[in-house]
Coordinates of C-alpha atoms in Angstrom, one line a residue:
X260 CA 15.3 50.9 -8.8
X261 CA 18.0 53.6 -9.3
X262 CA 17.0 57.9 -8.6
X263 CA 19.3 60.4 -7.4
X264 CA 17.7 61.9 -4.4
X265 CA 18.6 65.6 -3.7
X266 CA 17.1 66.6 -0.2
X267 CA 16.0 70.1 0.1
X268 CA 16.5 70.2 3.9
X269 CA 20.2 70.3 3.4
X270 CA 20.0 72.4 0.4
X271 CA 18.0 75.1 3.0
X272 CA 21.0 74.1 5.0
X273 CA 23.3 75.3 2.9
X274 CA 21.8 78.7 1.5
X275 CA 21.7 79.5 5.2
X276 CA 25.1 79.4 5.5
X277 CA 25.8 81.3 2.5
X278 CA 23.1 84.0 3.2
X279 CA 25.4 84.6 6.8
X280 CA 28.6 84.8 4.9
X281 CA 26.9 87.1 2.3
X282 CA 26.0 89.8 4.9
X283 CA 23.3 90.9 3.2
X284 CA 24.7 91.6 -0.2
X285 CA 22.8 90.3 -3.4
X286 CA 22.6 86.6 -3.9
X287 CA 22.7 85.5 -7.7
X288 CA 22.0 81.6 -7.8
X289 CA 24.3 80.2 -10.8
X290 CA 21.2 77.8 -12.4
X291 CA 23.6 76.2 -14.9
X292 CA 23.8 72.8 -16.3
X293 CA 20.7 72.1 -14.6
X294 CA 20.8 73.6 -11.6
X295 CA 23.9 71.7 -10.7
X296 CA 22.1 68.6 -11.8
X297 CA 19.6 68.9 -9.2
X298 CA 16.8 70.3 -11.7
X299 CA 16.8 73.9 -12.9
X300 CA 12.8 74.3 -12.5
X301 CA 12.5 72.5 -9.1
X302 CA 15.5 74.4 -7.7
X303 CA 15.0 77.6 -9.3
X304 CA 11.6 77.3 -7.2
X305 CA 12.9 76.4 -3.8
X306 CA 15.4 79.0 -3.7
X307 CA 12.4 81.5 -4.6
X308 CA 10.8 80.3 -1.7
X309 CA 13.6 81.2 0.4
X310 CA 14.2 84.6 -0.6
X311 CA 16.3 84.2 -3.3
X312 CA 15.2 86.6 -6.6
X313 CA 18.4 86.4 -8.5
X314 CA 19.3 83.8 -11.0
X315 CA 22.1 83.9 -13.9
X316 CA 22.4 81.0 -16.2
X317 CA 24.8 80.2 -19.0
X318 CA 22.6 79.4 -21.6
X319 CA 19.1 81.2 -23.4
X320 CA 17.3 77.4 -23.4
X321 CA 17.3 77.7 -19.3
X322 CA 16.2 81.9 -19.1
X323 CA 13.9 80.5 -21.6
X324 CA 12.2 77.5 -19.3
X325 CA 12.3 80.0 -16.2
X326 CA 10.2 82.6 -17.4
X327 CA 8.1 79.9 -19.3
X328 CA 7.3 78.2 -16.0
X329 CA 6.0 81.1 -13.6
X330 CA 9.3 83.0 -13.3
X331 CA 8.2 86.4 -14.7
X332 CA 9.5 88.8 -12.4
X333 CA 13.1 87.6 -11.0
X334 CA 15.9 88.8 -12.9
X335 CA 18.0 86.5 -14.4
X336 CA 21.6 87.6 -15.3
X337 CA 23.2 85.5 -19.0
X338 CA 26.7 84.6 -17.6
X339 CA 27.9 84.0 -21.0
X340 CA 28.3 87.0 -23.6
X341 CA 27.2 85.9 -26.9
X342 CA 27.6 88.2 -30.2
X343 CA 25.1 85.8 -31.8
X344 CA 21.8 87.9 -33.2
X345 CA 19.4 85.0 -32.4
X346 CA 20.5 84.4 -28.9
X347 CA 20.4 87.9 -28.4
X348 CA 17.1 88.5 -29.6
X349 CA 15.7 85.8 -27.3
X350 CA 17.5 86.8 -24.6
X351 CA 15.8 90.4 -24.7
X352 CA 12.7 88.6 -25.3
X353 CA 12.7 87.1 -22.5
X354 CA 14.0 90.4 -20.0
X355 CA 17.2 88.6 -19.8
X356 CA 20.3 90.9 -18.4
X357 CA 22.9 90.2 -21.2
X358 CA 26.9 90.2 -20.6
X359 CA 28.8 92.1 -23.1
X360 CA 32.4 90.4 -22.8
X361 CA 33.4 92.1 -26.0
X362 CA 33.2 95.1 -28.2
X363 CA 31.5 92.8 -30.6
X364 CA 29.3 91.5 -28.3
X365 CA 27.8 95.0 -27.3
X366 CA 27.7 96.2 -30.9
X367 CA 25.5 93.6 -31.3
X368 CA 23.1 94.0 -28.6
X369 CA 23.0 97.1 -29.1
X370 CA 22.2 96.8 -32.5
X371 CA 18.9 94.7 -31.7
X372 CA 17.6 96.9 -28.9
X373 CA 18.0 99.9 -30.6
X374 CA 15.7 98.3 -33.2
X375 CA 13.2 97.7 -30.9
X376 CA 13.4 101.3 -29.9
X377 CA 14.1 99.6 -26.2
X378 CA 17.0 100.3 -23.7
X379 CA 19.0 96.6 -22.9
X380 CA 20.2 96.1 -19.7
X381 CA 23.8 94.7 -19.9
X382 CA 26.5 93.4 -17.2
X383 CA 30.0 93.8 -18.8
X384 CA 32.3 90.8 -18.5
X385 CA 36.3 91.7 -17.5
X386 CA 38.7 88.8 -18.3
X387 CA 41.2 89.0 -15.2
X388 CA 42.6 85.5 -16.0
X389 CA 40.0 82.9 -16.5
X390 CA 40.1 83.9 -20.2
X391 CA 37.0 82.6 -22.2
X392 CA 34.8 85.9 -22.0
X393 CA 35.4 89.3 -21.1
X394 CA 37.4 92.7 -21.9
X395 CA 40.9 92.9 -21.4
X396 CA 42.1 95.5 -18.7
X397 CA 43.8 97.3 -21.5
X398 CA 40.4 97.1 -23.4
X399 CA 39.1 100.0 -21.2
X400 CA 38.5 102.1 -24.2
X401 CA 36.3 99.7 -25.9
X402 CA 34.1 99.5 -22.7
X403 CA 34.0 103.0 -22.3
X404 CA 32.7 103.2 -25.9
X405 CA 29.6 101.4 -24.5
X406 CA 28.8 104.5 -22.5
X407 CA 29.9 107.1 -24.9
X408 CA 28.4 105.7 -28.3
X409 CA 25.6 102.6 -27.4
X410 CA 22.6 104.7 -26.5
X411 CA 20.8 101.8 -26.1
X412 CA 22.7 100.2 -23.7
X413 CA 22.1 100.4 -19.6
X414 CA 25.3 99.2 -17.7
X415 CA 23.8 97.9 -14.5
X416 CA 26.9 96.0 -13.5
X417 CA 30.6 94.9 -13.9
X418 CA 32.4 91.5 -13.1
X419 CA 34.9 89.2 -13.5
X420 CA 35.3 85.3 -13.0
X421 CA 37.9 83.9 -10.5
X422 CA 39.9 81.1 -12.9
X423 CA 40.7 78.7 -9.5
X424 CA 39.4 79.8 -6.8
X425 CA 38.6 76.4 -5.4
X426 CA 42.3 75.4 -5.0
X427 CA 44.6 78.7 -5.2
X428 CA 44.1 81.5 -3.1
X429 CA 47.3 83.5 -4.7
X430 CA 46.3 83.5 -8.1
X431 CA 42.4 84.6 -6.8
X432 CA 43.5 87.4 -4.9
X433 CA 45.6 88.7 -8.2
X434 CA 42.4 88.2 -10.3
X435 CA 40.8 90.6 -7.4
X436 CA 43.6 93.1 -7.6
X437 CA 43.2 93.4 -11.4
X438 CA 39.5 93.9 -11.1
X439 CA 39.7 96.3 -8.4
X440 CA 42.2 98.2 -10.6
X441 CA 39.5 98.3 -13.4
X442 CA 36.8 99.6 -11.5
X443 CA 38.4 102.6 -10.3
X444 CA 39.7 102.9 -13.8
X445 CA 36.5 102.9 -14.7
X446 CA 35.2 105.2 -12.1
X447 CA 37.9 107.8 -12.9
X448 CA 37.0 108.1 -16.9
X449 CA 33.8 109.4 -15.1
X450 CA 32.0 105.7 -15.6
X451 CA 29.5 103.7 -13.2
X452 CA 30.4 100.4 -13.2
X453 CA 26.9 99.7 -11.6
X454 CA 26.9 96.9 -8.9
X455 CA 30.4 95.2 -9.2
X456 CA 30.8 91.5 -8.2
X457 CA 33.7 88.8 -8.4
X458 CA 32.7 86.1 -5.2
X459 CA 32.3 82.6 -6.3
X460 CA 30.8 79.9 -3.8
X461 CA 34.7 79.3 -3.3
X462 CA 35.9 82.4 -2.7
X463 CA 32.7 83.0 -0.3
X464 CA 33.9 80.1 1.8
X465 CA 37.7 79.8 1.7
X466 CA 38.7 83.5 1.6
X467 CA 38.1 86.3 3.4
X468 CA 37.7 88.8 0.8
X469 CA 35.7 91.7 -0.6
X470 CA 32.2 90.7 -1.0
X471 CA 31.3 94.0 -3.1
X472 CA 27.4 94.2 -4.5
X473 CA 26.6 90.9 -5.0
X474 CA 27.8 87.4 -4.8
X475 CA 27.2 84.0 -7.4
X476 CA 26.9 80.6 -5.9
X477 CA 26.5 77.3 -7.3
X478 CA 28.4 74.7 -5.9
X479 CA 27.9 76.1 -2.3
X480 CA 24.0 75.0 -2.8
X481 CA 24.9 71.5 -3.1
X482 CA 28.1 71.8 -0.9
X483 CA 29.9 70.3 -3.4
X484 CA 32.9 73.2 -3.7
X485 CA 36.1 70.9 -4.2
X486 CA 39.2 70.4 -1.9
X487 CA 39.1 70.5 1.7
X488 CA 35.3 70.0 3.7
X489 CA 33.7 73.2 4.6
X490 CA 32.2 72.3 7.5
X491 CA 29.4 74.9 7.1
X492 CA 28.4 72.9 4.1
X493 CA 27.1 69.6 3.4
X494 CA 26.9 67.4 0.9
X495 CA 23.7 67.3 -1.4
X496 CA 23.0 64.7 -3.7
X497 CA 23.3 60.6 -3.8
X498 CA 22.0 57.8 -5.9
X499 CA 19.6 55.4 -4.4
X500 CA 19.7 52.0 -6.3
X501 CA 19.0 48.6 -5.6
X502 CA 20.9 45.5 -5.0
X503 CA 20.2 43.3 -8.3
X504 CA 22.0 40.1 -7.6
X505 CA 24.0 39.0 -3.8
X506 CA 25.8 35.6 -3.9
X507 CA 29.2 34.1 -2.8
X508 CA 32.3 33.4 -4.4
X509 CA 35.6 31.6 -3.6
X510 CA 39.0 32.8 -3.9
X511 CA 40.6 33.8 -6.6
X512 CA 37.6 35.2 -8.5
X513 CA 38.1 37.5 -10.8
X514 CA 36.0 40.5 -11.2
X515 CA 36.2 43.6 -14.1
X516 CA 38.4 43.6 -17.1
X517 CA 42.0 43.4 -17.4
X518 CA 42.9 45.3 -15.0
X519 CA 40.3 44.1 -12.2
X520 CA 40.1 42.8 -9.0
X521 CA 40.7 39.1 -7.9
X522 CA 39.4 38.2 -4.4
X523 CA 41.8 36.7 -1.5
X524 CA 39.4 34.8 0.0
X525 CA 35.8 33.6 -0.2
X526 CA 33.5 36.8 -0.8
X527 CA 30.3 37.9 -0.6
X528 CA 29.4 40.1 -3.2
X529 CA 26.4 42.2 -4.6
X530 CA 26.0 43.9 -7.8
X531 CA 24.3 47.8 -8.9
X532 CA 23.7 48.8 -12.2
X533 CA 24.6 52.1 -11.5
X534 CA 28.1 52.9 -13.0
X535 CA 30.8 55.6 -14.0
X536 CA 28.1 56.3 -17.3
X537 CA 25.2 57.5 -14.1
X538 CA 28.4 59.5 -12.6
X539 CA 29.6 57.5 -9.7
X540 CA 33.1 57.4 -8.9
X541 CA 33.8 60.9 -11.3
X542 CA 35.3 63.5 -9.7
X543 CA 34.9 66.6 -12.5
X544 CA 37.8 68.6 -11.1
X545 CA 39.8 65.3 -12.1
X546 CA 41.7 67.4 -15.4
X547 CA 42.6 70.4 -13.2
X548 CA 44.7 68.2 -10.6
X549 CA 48.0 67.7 -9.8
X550 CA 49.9 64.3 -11.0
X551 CA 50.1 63.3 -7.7
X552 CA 46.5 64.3 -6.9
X553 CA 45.4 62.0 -9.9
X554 CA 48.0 59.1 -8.9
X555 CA 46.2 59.9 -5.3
X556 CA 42.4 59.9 -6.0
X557 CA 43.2 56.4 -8.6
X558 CA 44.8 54.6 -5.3
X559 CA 41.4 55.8 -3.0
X560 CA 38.7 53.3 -1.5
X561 CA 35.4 53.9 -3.2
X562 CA 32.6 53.0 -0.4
X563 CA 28.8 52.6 -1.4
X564 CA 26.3 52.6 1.8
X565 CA 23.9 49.2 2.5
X566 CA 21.7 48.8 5.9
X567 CA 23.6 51.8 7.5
X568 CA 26.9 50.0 7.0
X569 CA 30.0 50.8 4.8
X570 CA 30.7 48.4 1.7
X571 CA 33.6 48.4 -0.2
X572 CA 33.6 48.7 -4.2
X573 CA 35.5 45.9 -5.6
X574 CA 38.0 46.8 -8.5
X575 CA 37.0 49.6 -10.5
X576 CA 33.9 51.6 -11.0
X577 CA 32.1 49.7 -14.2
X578 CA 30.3 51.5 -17.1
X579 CA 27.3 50.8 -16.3
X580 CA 27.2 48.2 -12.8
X581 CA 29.8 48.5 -9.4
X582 CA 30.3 45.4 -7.2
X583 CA 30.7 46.0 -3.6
X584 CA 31.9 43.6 -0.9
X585 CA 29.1 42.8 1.4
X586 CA 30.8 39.8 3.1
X587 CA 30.1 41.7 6.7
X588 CA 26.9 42.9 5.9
X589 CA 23.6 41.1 6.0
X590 CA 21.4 42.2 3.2
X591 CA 19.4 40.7 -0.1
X592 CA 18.6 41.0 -3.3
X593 CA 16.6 44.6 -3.2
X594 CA 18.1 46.1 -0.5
X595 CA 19.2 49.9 -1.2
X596 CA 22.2 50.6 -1.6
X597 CA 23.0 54.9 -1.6
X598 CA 26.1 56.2 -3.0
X599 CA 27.2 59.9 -2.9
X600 CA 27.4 61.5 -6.1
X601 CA 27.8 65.1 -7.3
X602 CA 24.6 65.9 -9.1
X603 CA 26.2 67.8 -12.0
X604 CA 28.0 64.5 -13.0
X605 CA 24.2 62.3 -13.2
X606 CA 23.1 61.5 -16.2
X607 CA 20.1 58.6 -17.2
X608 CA 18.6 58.6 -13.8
X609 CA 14.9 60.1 -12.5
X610 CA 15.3 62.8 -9.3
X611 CA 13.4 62.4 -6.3
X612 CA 13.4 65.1 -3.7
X613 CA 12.9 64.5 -0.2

């Protein structure tokens, strides 16, 4: 028995607490990769429960689902530009806002809606350090062509994508200065950048900053924003999986591969099949850390849950099975064992919400 268990009540929990910070501005929930991992379709229909009529997404295959399944009249915002004809096409298919993050990229929707005889509505992108989409700030020329020469192109908003904002607040507050700077460049070539927004779940919780028209949250929902704990936040998502085999075993028994774990004394041991492969004991921040941070989160105690009580995970996380010291804890095979997990990481395993 192995599910990851994503529990709504904390979920409401957490969209409370962004809804206060937001102070009433517009609320876009970032649906991508799956909502987070907790389920795009199930999620996407809780938050619409709670007020929440905003979605983006960063690919057409989840707009796509969405307004398939009963989700006809939110608006759902394509965080990605794209220059490609059939991903454009669908997108207006489907009433999708589209980013235009480059000259290209508007030419091109442009070119499609004015064949439909229709009038797109497009968010444009402004690369202010993140640098994967978006004009330049010297590219102000090319998005004011948009206005001038795209007559079938609506410009109902303007943003930009913080690069870090989970671990530095300098280089965030420079990305804000540069964006600031563009919008009033932008309002004094006679332009309306339409509703501007920049706030990330990060940004919303670490920073006191500018909230402007709207904010985007994703990792707030499943409190899951990296670094320090947030204490208005908690923690969504664990895996749920059953002991498979509990024995005992002398000293000087070696578990794992080469570089594994050999007890000190007789242990009592019980094994999951849940592994590094289901997305326990990854940390996806991992390749954006410090040396020392990495040197740090290698030397850390990994800790799996059984009857209420803590249990050590002996050696390293395994493909596909963890082994956890139980010698303190009374329990059998097909006890549960929970282990916290970020939902985005999960892979192979059913969801069950409680």
């Amino acid at each position: 028995m192995k599910n990851l268990v994503i529990d709504l009540r904390v979920v409401r929990n957490n969209l409370r607490a962004i809804k206060e910070l937001a102070e009433g501005v517009h609320i876009f929930a970032d649906l991508s990769a799956n909502a987070g991992g907790m389920g795009l379709l199930q999620i996407a229909g809780f938050l619409r429960d709670e007020g929440i009529r905003n979605f983006a997404v960063s690919d057409p295959g989840d707009a796509r689902m969405l307004r398939q399944n009963g989700f006809a009249n939110e608006r759902i915002m394509m965080l990605r530009s794209t220059a490609d004809p059939d991903e454009i096409s669908e997108l207006l298919s489907l009433g999708v806002v589209c980013t235009a993050g480059s000259y290209d990229s508007a030419v091109a929707i442009n070119g499609i809606a004015e064949s439909r005889r229709m009038i797109a509505q497009i968010q444009v992108k402004i690369d202010t350090g993140l640098g994967r989409y978006g004009f330049q700030p010297s590219e102000l020329d090319k998005v004011a062509a948009i206005y001038k020469y795209m007559s079938s192109l609506k410009v109902i908003g303007t943003f930009t994508t913080f690069a870090a904002s989970w671990r530095s607040k300098k280089l965030t507050m420079l990305q804000l200065e540069k964006f600031n700077t563009v919008l009033d460049r932008l309002i004094d070539m006679g332009l309306e950048p339409g509703a501007a927004h920049a706030c990330d779940s990060a940004a919303l919780f670490k920073y006191n900053i500018e909230l402007m028209d709207a904010v985007r949250v994703d990792t707030a929902l499943s409190g899951r924003i990296p670094g320090k704990n947030i204490s208005a936040l908690s923690r969504v998502g664990y895996i749920e999986a059953g002991l498979e085999e509990v024995g005992w075993f002398p000293k000087g028994h070696s578990i794992g591969a080469e570089h594994g774990f050999v007890t000190k004394a007789p242990t009592k041991i019980a094994v999951l099949s849940v592994g590094y492969f289901h997305g326990f004991g990854v940390d996806r921040y991992l390749v954006e850390r410090s040396l020392f941070d990495i040197a740090k989160w290698r030397r850390r105690k990994a800790y799996v849950r059984i009857n209420d009580q803590k249990a050590r995970v002996l050696g390293s996380v395994g493909l596909l099975h963890t082994m956890v010291d139980v010698t303190a804890i009374d329990c059998t095979v097909g006890d549960v064992a929970l282990l916290d997990v970020d939902p985005v990481n999960v892979k192979g395993l059913p969801i069950v919400y409680r």
